Tab-separated table of C-alpha atoms in Angstrom:
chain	number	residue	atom	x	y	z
A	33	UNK	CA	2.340	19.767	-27.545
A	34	UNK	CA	3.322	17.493	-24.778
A	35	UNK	CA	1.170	14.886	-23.266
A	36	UNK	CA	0.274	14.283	-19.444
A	37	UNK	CA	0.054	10.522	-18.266
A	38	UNK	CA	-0.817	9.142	-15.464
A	39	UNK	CA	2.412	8.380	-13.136
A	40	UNK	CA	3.271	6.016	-11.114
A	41	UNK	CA	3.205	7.758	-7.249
A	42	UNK	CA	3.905	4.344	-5.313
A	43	UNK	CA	5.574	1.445	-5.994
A	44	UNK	CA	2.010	-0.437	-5.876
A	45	UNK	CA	0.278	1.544	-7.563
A	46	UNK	CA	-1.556	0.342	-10.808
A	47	UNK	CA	-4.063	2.826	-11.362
A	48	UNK	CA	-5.282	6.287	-10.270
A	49	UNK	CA	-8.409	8.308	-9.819
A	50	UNK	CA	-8.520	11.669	-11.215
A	51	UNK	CA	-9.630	13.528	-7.473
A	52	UNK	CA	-9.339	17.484	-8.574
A	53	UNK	CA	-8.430	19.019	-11.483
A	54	UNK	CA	-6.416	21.886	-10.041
A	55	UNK	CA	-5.642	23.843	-13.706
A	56	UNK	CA	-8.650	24.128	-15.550
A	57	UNK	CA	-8.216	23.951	-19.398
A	58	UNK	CA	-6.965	27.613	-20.652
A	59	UNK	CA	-5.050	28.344	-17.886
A	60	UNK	CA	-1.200	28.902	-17.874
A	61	UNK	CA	1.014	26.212	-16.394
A	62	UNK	CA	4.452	26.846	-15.194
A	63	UNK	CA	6.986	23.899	-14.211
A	64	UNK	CA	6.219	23.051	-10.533
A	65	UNK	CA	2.779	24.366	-10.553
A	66	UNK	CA	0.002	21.589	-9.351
A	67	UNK	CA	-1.891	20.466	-12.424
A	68	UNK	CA	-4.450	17.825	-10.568
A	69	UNK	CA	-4.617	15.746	-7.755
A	70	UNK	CA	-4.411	12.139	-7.942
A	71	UNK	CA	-6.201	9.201	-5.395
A	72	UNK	CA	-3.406	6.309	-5.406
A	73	UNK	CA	-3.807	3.006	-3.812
A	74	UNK	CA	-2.441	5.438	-0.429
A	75	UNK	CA	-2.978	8.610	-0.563
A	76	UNK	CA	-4.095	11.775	-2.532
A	77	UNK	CA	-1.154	13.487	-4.196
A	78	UNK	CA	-0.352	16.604	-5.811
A	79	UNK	CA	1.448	15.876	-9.390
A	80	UNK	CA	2.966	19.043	-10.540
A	81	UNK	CA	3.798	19.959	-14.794
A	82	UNK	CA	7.342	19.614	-15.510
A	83	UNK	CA	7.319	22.327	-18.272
A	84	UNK	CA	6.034	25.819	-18.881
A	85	UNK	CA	2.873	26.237	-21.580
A	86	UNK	CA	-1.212	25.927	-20.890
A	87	UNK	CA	-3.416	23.260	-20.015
A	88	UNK	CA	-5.719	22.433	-23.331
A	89	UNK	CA	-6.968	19.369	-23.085
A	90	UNK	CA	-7.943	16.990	-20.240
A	91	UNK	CA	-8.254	13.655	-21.811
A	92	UNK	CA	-9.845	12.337	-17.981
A	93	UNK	CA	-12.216	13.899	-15.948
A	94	UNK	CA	-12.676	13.942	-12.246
A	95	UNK	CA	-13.883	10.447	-11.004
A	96	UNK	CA	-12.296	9.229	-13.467
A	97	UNK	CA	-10.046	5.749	-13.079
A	98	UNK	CA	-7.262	5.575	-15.604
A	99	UNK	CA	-4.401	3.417	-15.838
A	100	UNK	CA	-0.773	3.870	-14.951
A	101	UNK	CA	0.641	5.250	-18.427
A	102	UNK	CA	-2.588	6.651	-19.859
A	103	UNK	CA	-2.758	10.412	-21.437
A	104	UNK	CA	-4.970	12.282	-18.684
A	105	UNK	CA	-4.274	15.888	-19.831
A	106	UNK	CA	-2.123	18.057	-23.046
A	107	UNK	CA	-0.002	20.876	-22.551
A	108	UNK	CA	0.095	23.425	-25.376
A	109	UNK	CA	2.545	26.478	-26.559
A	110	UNK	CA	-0.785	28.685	-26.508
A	111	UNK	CA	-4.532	28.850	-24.855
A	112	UNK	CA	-5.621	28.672	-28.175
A	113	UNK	CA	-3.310	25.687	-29.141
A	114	UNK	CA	-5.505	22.609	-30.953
A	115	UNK	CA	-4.510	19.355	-29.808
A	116	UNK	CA	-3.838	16.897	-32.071
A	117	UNK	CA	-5.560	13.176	-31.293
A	118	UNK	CA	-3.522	11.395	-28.568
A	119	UNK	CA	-1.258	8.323	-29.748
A	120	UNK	CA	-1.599	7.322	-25.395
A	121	UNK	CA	-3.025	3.954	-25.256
A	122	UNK	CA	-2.644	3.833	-29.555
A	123	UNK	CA	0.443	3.003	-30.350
A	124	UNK	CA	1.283	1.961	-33.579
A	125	UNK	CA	1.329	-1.867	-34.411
A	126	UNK	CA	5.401	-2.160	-34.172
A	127	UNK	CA	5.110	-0.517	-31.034
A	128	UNK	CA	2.808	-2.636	-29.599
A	129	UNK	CA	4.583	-6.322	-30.816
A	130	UNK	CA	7.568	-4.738	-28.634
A	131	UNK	CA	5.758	-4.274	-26.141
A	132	UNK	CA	5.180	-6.968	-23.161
A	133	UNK	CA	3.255	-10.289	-24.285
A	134	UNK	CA	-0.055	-10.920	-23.309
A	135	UNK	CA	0.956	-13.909	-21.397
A	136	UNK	CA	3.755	-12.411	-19.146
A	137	UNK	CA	1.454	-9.689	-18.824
A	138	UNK	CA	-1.310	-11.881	-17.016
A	139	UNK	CA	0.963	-13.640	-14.912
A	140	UNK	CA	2.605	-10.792	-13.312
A	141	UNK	CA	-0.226	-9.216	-10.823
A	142	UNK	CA	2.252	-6.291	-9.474
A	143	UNK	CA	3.931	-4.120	-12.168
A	144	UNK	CA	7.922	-4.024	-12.026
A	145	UNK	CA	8.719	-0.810	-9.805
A	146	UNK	CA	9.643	2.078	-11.626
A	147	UNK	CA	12.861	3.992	-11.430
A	148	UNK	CA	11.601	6.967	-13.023
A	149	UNK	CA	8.842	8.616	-14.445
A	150	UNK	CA	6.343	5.732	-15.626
A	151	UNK	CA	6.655	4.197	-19.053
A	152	UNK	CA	3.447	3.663	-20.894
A	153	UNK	CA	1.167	0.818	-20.507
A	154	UNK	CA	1.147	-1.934	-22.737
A	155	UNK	CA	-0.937	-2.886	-24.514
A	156	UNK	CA	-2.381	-6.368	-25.746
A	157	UNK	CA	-0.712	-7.852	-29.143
A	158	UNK	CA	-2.729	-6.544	-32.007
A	159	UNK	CA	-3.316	-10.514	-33.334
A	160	UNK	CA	-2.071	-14.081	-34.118
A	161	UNK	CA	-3.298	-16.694	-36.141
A	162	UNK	CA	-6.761	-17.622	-34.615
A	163	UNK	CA	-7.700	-13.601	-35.815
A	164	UNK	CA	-7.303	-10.410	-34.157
A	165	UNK	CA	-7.423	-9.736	-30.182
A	166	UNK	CA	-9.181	-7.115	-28.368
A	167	UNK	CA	-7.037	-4.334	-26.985
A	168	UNK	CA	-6.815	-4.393	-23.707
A	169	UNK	CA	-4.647	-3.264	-20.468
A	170	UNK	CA	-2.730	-5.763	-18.347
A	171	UNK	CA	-5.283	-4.919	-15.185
A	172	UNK	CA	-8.320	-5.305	-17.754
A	173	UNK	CA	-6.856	-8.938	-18.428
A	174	UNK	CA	-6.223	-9.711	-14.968
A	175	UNK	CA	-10.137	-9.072	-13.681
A	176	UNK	CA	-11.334	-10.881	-16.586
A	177	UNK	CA	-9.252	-13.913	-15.347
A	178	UNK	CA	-10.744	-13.554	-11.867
A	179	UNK	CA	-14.080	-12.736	-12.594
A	180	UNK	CA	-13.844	-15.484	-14.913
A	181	UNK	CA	-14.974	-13.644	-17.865
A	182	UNK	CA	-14.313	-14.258	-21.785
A	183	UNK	CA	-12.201	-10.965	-22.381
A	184	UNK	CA	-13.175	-11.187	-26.233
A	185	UNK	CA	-17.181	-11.405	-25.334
A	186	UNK	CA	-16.498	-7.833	-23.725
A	187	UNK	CA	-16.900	-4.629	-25.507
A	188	UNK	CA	-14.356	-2.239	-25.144
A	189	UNK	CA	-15.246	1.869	-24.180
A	190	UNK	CA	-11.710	3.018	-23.943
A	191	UNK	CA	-9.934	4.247	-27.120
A	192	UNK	CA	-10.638	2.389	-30.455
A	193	UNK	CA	-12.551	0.199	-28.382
A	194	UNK	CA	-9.494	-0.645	-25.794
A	195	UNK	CA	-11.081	-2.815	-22.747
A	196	UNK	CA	-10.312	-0.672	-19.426
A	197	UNK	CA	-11.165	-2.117	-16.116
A	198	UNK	CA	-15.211	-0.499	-15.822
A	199	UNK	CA	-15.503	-2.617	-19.141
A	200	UNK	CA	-14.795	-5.601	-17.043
A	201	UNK	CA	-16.476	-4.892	-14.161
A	202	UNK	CA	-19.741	-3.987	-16.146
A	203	UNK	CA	-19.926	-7.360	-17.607
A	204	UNK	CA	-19.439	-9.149	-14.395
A	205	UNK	CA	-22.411	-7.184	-13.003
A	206	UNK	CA	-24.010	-8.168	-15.679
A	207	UNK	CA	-23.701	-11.587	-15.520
A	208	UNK	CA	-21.349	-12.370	-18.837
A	209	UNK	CA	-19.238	-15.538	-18.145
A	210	UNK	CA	-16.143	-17.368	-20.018
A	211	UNK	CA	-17.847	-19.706	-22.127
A	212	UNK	CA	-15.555	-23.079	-23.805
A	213	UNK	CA	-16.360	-22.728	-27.524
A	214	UNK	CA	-14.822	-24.715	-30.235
A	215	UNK	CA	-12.199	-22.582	-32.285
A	216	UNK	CA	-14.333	-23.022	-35.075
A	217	UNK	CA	-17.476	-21.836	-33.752
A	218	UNK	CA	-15.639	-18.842	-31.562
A	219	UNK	CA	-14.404	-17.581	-35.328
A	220	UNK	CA	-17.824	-16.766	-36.186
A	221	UNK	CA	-18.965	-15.631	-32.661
A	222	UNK	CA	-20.462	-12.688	-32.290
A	223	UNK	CA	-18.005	-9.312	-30.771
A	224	UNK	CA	-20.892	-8.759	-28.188
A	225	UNK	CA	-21.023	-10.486	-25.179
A	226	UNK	CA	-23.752	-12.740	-25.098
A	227	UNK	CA	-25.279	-12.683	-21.652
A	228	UNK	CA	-25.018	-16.627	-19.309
A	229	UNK	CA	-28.643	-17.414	-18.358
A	230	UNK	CA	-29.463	-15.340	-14.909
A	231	UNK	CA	-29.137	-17.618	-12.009
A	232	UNK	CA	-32.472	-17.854	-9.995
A	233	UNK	CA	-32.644	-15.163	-7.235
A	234	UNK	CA	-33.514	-15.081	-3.560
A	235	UNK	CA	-33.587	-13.117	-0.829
A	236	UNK	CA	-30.834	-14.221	1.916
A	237	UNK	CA	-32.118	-12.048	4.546
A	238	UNK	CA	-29.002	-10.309	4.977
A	239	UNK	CA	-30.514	-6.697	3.542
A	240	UNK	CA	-27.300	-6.031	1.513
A	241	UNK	CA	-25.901	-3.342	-0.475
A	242	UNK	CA	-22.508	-3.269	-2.446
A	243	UNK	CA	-20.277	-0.309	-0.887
A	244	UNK	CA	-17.533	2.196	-2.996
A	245	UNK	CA	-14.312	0.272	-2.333
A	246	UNK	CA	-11.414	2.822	-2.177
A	247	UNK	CA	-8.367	2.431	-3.676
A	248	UNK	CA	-6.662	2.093	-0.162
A	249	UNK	CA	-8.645	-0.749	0.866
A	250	UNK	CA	-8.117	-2.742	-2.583
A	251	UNK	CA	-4.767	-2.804	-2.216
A	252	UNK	CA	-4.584	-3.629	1.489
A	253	UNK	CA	-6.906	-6.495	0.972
A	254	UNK	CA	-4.617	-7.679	-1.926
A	255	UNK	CA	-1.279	-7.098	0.104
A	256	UNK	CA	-2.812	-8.961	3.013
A	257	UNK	CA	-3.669	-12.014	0.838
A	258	UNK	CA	-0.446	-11.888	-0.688
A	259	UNK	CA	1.390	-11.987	2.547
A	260	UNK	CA	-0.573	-14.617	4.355
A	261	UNK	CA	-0.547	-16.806	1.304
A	262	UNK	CA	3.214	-16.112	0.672
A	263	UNK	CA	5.049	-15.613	3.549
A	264	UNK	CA	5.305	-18.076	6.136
A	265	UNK	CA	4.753	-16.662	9.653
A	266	UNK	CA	5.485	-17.849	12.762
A	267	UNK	CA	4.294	-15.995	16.227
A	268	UNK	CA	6.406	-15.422	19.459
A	269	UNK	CA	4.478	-13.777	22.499
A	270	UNK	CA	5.806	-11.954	25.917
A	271	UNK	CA	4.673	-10.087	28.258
A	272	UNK	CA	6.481	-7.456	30.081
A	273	UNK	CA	6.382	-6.136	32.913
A	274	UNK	CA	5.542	-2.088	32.498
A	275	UNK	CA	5.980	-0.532	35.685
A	276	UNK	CA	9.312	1.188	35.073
A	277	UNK	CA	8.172	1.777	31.530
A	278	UNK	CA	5.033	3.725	33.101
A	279	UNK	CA	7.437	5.687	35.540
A	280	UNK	CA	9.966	6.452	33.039
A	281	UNK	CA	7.085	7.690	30.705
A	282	UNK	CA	6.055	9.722	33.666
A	283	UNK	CA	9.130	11.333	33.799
A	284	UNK	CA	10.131	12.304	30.959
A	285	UNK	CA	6.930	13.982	30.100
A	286	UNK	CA	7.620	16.549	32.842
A	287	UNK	CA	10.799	17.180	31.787
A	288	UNK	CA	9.131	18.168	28.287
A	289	UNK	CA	6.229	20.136	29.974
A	290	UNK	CA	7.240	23.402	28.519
A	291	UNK	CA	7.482	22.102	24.812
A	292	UNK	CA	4.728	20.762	24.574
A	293	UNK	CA	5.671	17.587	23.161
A	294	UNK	CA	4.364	14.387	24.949
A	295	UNK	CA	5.764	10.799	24.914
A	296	UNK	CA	3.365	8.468	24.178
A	297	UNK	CA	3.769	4.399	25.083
A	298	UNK	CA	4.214	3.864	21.509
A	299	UNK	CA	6.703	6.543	21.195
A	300	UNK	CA	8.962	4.523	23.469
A	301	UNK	CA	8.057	0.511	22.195
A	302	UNK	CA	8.787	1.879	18.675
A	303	UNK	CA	12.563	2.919	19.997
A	304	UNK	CA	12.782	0.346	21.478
A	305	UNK	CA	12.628	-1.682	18.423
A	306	UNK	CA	15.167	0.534	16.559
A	307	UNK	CA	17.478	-0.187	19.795
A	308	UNK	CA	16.601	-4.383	19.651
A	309	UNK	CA	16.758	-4.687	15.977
A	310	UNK	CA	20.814	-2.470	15.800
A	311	UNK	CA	21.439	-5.176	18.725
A	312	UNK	CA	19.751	-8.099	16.375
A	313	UNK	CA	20.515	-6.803	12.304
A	314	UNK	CA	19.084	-10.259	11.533
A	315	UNK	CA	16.038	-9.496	12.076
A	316	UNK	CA	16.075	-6.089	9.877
A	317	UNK	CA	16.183	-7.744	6.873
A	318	UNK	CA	13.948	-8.942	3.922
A	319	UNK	CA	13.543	-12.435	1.737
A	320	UNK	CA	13.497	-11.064	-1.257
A	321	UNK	CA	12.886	-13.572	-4.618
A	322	UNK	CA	15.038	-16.073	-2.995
A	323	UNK	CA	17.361	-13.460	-1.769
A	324	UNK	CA	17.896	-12.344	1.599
A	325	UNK	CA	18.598	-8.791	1.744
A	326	UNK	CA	20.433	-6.887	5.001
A	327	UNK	CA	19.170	-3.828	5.766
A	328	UNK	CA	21.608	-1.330	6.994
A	329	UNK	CA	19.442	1.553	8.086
A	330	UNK	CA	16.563	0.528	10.686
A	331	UNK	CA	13.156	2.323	9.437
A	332	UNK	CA	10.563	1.643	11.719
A	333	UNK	CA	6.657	1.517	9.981
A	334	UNK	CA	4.250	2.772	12.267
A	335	UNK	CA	0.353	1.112	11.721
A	336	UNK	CA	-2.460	3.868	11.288
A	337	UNK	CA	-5.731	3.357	11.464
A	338	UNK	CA	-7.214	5.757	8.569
A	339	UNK	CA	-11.154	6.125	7.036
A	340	UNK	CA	-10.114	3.845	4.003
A	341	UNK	CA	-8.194	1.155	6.455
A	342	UNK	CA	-4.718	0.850	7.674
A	343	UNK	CA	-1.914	2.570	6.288
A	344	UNK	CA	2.043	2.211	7.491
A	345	UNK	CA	3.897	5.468	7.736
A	346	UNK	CA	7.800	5.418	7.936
A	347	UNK	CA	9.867	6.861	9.821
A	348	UNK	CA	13.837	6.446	8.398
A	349	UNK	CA	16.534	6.398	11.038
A	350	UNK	CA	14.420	5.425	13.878
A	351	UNK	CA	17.304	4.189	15.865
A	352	UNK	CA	19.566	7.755	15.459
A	353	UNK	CA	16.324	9.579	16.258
A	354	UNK	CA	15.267	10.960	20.108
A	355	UNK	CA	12.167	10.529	21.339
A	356	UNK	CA	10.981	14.095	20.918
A	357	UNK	CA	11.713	13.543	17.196
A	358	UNK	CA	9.685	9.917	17.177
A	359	UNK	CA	6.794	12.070	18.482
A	360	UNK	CA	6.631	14.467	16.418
A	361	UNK	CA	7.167	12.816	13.676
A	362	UNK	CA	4.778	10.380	14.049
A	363	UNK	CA	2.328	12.431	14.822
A	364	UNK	CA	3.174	14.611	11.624
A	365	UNK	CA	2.659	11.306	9.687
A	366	UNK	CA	-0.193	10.287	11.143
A	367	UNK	CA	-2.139	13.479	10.552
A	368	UNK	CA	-0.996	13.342	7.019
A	369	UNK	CA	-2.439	9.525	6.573
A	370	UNK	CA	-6.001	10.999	8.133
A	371	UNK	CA	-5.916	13.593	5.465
A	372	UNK	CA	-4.115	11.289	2.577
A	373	UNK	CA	-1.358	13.954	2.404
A	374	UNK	CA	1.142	10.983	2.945
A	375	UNK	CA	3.700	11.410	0.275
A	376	UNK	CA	5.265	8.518	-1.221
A	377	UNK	CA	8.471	8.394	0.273
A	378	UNK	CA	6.894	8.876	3.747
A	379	UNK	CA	5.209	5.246	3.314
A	380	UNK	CA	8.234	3.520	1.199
A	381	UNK	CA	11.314	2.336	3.179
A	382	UNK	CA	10.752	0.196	6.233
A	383	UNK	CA	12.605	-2.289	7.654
A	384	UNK	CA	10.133	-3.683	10.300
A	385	UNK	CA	6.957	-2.232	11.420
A	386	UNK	CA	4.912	-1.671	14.810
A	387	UNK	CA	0.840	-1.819	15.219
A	388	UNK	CA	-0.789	-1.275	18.583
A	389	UNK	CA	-4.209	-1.712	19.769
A	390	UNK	CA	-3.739	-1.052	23.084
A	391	UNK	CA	-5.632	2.082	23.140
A	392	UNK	CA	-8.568	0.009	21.827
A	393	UNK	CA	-8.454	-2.183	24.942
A	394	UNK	CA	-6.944	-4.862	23.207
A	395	UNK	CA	-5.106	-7.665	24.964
A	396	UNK	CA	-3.094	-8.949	22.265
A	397	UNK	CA	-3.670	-10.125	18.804
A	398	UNK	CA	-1.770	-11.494	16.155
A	399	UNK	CA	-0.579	-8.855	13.333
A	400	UNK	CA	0.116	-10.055	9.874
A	401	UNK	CA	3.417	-8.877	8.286
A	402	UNK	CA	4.249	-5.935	5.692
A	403	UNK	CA	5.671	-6.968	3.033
A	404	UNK	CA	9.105	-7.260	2.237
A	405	UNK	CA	9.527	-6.612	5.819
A	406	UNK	CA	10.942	-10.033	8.034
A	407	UNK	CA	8.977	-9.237	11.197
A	408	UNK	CA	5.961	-7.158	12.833
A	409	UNK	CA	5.212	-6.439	16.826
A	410	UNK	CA	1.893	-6.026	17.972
A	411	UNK	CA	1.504	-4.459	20.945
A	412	UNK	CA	-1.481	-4.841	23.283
A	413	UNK	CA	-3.301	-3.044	26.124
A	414	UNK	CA	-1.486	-2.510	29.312
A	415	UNK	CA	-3.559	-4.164	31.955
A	416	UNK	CA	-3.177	-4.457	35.982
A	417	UNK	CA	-2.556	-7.943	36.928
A	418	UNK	CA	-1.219	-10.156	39.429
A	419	UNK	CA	2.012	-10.973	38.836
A	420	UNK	CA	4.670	-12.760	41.228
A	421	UNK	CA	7.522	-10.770	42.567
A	422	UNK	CA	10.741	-11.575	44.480
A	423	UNK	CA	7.293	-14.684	45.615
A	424	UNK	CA	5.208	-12.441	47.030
A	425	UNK	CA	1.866	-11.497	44.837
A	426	UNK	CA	1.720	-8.396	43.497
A	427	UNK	CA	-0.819	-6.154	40.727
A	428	UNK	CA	1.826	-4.928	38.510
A	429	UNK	CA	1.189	-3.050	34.962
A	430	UNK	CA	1.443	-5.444	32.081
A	431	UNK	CA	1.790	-5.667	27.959
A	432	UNK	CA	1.414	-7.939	25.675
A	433	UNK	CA	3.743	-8.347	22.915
A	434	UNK	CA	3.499	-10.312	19.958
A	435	UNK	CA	6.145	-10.694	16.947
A	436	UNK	CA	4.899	-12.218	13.717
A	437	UNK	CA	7.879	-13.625	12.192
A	438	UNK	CA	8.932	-14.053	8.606
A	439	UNK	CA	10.255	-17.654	8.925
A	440	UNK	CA	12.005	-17.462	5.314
A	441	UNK	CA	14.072	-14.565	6.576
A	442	UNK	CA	14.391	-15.524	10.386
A	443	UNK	CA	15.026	-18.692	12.215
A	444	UNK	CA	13.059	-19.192	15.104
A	445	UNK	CA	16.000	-19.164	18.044
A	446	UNK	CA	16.742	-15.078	16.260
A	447	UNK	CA	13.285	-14.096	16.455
A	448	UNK	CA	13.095	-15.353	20.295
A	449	UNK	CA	16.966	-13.505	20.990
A	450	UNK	CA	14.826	-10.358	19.120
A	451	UNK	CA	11.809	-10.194	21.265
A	452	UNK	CA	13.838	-10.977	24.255
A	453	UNK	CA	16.177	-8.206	23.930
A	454	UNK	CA	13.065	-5.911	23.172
A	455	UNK	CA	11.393	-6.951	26.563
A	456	UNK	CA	14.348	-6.224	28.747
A	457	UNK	CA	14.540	-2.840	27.057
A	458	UNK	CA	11.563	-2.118	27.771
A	459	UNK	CA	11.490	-3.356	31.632
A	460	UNK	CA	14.608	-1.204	31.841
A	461	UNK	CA	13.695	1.830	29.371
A	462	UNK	CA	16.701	3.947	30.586
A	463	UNK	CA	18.341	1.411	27.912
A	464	UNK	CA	15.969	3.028	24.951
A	465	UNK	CA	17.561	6.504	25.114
A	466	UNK	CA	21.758	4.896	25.873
């Protein structure tokens, strides 16, 4: 017997939904085969068994949420094999005092990245002095603290009772709050929660419902806090002047008639990067827990707008690829995000990262950076507009460009080298392909 667990398919991952069970229980695995698909704080993925035998127990169903670590399935040497109860989330009480301490545990809201399969999730110590604890995950802990909930008022449903994260949620829907009680008085407490007196309700007028939050958009509304909280951005805005860029776009497009692949703007402001940031390595770096780290290969990140939100394909050696290979590629990547087929190597890995609006008709806007990333260019519409030339007044083809700046990373005066750099590039594009 060999146990399934949940893995860890991104390095900010913390939990997964169970999406399909692909092997239903009976049927024959072989290594490599698909045994279920998996909704990650990205994508969908295909997790494949490791080992020959059959699927006889799924410990998680579909729809299911279970933590990184958790038994979701049990491989057997027969069909007919009877599994025996899963240690998973039970692990003996030696086991558990080595495992991490409540305390570090609640302090540390991203779990360290793993380097190979996932290790098991630890669990809560089983007691101290003041009488036993509930068992509970690090994520359970975590919501408690922000909803501002008394984890031991909260009944567990997991496992001998283990707290998962619906047991949290449920009792903030409910109404249960942290309540201070005297150590005396919280001894001989109850184990239910005992429910805080309703507050008075009202209609606001706003006719509002509470909508399924995806994984996706959890963690980009965490990663966005963290970065504007964290990270200390500063902005640097140009516009350029597109006409060659337009021409040269024009151009090259009917060279590539008969391939069918077609340069797109973007195509050619994302090489452009590659070329500015090899001319500026600065700027391809990342602060890094008070470390600045050089990046030798230049991966550019290419903003996507997806159903769930925004996701950040990569694509690795942007500045060694041509431009028939940026558009394919993107375009590959981007049809993968719209059907969460991104795999997690295809979203892990950049250096600095581009997100354009243009086609929305947006004039510029202010993008906020991707962590660990230094720097992010947002690019916005290209509009007509007057624009002085050699003094006479002429409509010329303009973009905005915008580069949010990680000022831990970069100084100011490299950022502004950077974007200038970029701009000439771009007013000269026979530069991007040299």
């Amino acid at each position: 017997m060999s146990e399934i667990h949940m893995p860890r398919l991104s390095d900010t991952m913390e939990e997964g939904v169970i999406s399909t069970w692909v092997k239903k229980v009976g049927d024959k695995v072989s290594s490599g085969d698909v045994l279920v698909e998996i909704e990650t704080d990205k994508a969908v993925m295909e997790y494949e068994a490791y080992e020959d035998g059959y699927l006889v127990k799924q410990t998680a169903s579909e729809g299911d949420t279970v933590a990184i670590g958790e038994v979701i399935g049990i491989i057997g040497d027969s069909p007919d094999a009877v599994p025996e109860e899963s240690g998973g989330s039970d692990a003996p009480a030696a086991e558990e005092k080595a495992a991490e301490p409540e305390e570090r545990a609640e302090s540390e809201e991203e779990p360290a990245e793993a380097t190979s399969s996932a290790p098991a999730e630890p669990t809560a110590p089983a007691g101290d002095a003041d009488g036993p604890r509930p068992r509970t995950s690090p994520l359970a802990r975590r919501l408690a603290k922000e909803y501002g909930l008394d984890i031991t008022k909260v009944q567990g449903s997991g496992p001998k009772g283990r707290i998962v994260r619906a047991d949290i949620e449920a009792a903030a829907k409910d109404g249960y709050a942290a309540q201070d009680v005297p150590a005396a008085e919280e001894k001989a407490a109850p184990s239910a929660p005992t429910k805080a007196p309703a507050a008075q309700s009202f209609d606001d007028g706003r006719d509002s419902e509470e909508l399924k939050t995806s994984n996706v958009r959890k963690v980009i509304a965490r990663r966005l806090t963290e970065s504007k909280q964290t990270v200390p951005h500063f902005y640097l805005r140009r516009a350029i002047d597109a006409e060659a860029l337009k021409a040269f776009r024009a151009q090259i497009n009917e060279q590539l008639s008969s391939t069918g692949v077609k340069i797109s703007f973007n195509d050619l402001i994302v090489k452009a990067c590659a070329t500015a940031l090899k001319l500026h390595p600065a700027v391809n770096t990342s602060w890094v827990e008070d470390k600045l780290i050089q990046h030798h290969r230049v991966n550019v990140g290419v903003a996507v707008a997806v159903d769930a939100g925004l996701v950040v394909p990569v694509l690795h050696d942007t500045d060694k690829a041509t431009l028939s290979e940026i558009s394919t590629r993107t375009r590959d990547l981007a049809g993968k995000a719209r059907d969460n087929k991104l795999k997690p190597q295809e979203m892990s890995g950049g250096t600095f990262s581009v997100s354009n609006l243009g086609m929305f008709g947006v004039d510029s806007f202010s993008a906020v950076i991707n962590p660990p990333e230094a720097a992010i260019l947002a690019v916005g519409a290209m509009r007509p507009e007057p624009t002085v030339v050699d003094g006479e007044v002429q409509v010329r083809n303009r973009i905005s460009l915008e580069l949010s700046v990680d000022h831990r990373a970069v100084d100011g005066a490299v950022g502004a080298a950077f974007l200038k750099d970029l701009a000439e590039i771009l007013e000269e594009p026979m530069r991007i392909i040299l």
